[in-house]
Tab-separated table of C-alpha atoms in Angstrom:
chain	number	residue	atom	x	y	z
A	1	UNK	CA	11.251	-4.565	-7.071
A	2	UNK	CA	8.899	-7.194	-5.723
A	3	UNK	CA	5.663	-8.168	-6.967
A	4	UNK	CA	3.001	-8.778	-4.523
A	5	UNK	CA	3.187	-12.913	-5.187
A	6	UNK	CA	6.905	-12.523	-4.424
A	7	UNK	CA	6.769	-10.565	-0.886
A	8	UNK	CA	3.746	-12.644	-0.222
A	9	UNK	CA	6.471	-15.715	-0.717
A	10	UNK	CA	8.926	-14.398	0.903
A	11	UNK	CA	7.218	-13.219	4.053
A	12	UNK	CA	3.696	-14.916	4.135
A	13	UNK	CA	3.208	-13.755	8.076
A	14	UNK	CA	3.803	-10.223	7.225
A	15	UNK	CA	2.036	-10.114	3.898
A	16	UNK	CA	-1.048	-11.600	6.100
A	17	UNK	CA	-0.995	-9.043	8.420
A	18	UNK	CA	-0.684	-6.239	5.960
A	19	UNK	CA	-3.436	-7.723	3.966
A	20	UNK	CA	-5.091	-7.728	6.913
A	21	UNK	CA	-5.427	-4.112	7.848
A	22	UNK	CA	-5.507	-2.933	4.199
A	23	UNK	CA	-8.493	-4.801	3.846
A	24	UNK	CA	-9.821	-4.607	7.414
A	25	UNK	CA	-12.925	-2.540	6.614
A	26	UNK	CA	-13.644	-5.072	3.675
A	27	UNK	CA	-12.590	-3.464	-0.051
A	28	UNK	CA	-8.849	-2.474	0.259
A	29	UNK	CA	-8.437	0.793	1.901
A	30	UNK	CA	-5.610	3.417	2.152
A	31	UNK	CA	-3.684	6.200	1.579
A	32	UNK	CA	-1.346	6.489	-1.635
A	33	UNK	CA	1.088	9.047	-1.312
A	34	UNK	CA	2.549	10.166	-4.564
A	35	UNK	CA	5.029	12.674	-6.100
A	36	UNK	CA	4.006	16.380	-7.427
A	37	UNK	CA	5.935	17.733	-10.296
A	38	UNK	CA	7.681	20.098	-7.704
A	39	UNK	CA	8.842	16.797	-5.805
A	40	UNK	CA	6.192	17.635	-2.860
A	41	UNK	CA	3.900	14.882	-1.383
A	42	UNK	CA	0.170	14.284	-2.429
A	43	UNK	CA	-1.903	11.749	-0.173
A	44	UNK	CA	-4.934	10.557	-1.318
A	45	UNK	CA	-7.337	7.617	-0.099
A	46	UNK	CA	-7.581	4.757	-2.791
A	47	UNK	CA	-8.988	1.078	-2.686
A	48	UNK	CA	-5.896	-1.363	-3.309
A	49	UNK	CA	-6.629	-4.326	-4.781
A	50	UNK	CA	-4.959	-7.249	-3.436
A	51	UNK	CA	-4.512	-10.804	-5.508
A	52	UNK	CA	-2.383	-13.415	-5.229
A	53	UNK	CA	-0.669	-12.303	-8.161
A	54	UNK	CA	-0.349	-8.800	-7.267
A	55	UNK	CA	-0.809	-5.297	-5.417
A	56	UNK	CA	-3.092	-3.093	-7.736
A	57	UNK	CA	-4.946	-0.083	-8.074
A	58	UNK	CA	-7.403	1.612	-10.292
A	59	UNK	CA	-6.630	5.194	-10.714
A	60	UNK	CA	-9.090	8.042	-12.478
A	61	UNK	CA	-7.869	10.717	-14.298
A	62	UNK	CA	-6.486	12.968	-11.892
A	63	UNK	CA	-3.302	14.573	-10.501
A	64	UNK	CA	-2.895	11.598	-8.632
A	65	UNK	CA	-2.651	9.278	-12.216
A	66	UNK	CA	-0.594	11.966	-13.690
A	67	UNK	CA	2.330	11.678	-10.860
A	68	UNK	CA	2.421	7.877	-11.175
A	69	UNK	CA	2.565	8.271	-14.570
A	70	UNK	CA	5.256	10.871	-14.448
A	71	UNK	CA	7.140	9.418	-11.639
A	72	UNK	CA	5.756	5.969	-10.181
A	73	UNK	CA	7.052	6.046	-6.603
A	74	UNK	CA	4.588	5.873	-4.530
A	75	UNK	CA	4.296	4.929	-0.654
A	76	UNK	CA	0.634	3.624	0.817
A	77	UNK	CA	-0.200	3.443	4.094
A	78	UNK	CA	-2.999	1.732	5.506
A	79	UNK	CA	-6.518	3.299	7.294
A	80	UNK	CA	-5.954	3.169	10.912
A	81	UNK	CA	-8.296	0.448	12.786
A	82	UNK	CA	-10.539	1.594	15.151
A	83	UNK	CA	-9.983	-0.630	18.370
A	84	UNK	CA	-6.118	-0.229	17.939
A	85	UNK	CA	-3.168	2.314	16.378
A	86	UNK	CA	-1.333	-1.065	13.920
A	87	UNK	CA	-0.643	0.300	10.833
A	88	UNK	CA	0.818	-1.118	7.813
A	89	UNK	CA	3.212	0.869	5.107
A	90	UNK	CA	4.670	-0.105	1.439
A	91	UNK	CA	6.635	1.671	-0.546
A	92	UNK	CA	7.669	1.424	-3.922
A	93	UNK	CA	6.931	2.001	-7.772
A	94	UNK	CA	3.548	1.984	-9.127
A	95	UNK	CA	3.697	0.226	-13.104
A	96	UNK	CA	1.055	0.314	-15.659
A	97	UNK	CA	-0.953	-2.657	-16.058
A	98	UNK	CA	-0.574	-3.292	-19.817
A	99	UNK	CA	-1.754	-6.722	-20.044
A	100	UNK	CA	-5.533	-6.706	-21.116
A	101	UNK	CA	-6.005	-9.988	-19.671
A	102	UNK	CA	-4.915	-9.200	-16.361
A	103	UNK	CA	-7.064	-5.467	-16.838
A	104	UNK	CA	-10.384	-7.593	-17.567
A	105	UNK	CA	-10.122	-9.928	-15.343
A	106	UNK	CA	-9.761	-7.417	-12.739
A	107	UNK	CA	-12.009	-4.784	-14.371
A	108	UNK	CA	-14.780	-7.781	-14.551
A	109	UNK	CA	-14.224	-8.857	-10.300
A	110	UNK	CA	-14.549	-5.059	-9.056
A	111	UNK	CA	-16.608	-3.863	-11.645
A	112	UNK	CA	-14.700	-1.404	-12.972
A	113	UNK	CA	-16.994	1.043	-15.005
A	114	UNK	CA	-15.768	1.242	-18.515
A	115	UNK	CA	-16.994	4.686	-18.688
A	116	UNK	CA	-15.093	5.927	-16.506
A	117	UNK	CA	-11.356	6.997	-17.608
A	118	UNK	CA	-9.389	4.802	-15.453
A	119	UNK	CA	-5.927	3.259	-15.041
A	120	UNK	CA	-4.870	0.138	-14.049
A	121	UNK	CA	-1.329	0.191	-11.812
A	122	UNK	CA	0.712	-2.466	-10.180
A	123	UNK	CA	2.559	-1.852	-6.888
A	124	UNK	CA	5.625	-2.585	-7.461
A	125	UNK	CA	7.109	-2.979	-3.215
A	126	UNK	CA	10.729	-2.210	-2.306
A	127	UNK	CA	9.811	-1.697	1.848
A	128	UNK	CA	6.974	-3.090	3.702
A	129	UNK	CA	6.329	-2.197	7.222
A	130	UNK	CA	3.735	-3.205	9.973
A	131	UNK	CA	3.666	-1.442	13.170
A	132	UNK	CA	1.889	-2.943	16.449
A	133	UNK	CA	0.830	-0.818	18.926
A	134	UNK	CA	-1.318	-3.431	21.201
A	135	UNK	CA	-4.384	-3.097	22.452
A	136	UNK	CA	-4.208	0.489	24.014
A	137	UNK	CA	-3.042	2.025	20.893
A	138	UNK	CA	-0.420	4.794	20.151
A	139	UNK	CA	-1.824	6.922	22.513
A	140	UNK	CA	-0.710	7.360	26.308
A	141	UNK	CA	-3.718	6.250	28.556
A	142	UNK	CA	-3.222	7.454	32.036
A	143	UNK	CA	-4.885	4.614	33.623
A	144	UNK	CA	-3.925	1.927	30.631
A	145	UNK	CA	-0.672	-0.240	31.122
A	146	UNK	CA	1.962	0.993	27.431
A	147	UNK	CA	2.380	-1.549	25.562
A	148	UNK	CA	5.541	-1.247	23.609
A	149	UNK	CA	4.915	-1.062	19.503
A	150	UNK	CA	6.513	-3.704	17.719
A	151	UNK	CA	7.776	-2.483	13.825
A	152	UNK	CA	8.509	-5.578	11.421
A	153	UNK	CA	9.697	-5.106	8.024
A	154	UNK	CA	10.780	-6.585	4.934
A	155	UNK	CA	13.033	-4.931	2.204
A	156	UNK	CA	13.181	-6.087	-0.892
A	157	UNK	CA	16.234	-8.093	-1.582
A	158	UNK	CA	16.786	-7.369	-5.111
A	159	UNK	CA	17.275	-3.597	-4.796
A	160	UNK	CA	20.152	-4.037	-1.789
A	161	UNK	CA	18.266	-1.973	0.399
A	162	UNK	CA	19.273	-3.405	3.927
A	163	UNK	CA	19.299	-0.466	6.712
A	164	UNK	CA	16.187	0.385	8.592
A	165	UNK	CA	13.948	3.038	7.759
A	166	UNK	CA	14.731	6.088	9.231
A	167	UNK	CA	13.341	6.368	13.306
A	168	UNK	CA	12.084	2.902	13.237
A	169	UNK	CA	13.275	0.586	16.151
């Protein structure tokens, strides 16, 4: 799977425009959906740190921690904005962050408490997707013209996933 850096390469447009929305509100906001020990969903809102080395995330103890840890695929999708519907969506594996260079440097910038029992993760991305709804948004306005949503996304070569996600056009 890509790092961050390497989708960032690969697709600077897109990696703008997700970067973008996840940070549209100023920290990185969104939700990380991970996976239960009974293979169900669990959504939670987290603050994504974005670098231009990498996608990361500081996880507490919790549930949450314990599924990445467990099982590290995650999928995050991005808070919607408030004037429009766009929304932006990665999905991939989340990796402990085992480097404690890389942990204090980041720890320092955010000032991560080091009281608090937290984990450092990288997102690892396989799929990236940003969806454009225009200016009127998702929803049907009688009186506003549709505009048609526009999806881009980017796959990760290295895994061979090439088909579209599933009802995307």
């Amino acid at each position: 799977m890509a790092s961050w850096s390497q989708f960032a390469a690969a697709e600077p447009r897109l990696a703008a425009a997700v970067r973008a929305l996840l940070q549209q509100y100023g920290p990185g906001l969104g939700y990380l959906a991970t996976v239960r020990p009974d293979g169900g969903p669990r959504l939670h809102p987290v603050s994504p740190v974005i670098t231009d080395e990498g996608l990361y995330c500081f996880v507490i103890d919790s549930p949450k921690r314990h599924d990445l840890e467990r099982d590290g695929r995650y999928a995050l999708h991005s808070y919607p904005p408030e004037e429009t519907d766009d929304e932006a969506y990665l999905s991939g594996v989340a990796v402990p962050v085992l480097d404690p260079v890389v942990i204090n440097r980041l720890a320092a910038a955010l000032h991560a408490s080091p009281t608090v029992d937290w984990r450092l993760f990288e997102l690892m991305i396989e799929v990236v997707m940003i969806r454009r709804h225009g200016p009127a948004g998702a929803v049907l306005m009688p009186t506003a013209p549709r505009a048609r949503a526009v999806t881009q996304t980017w796959h990760d070569p290295a895994t061979g996933l090439s088909r579209p996600l599933a009802g995307v056009r």
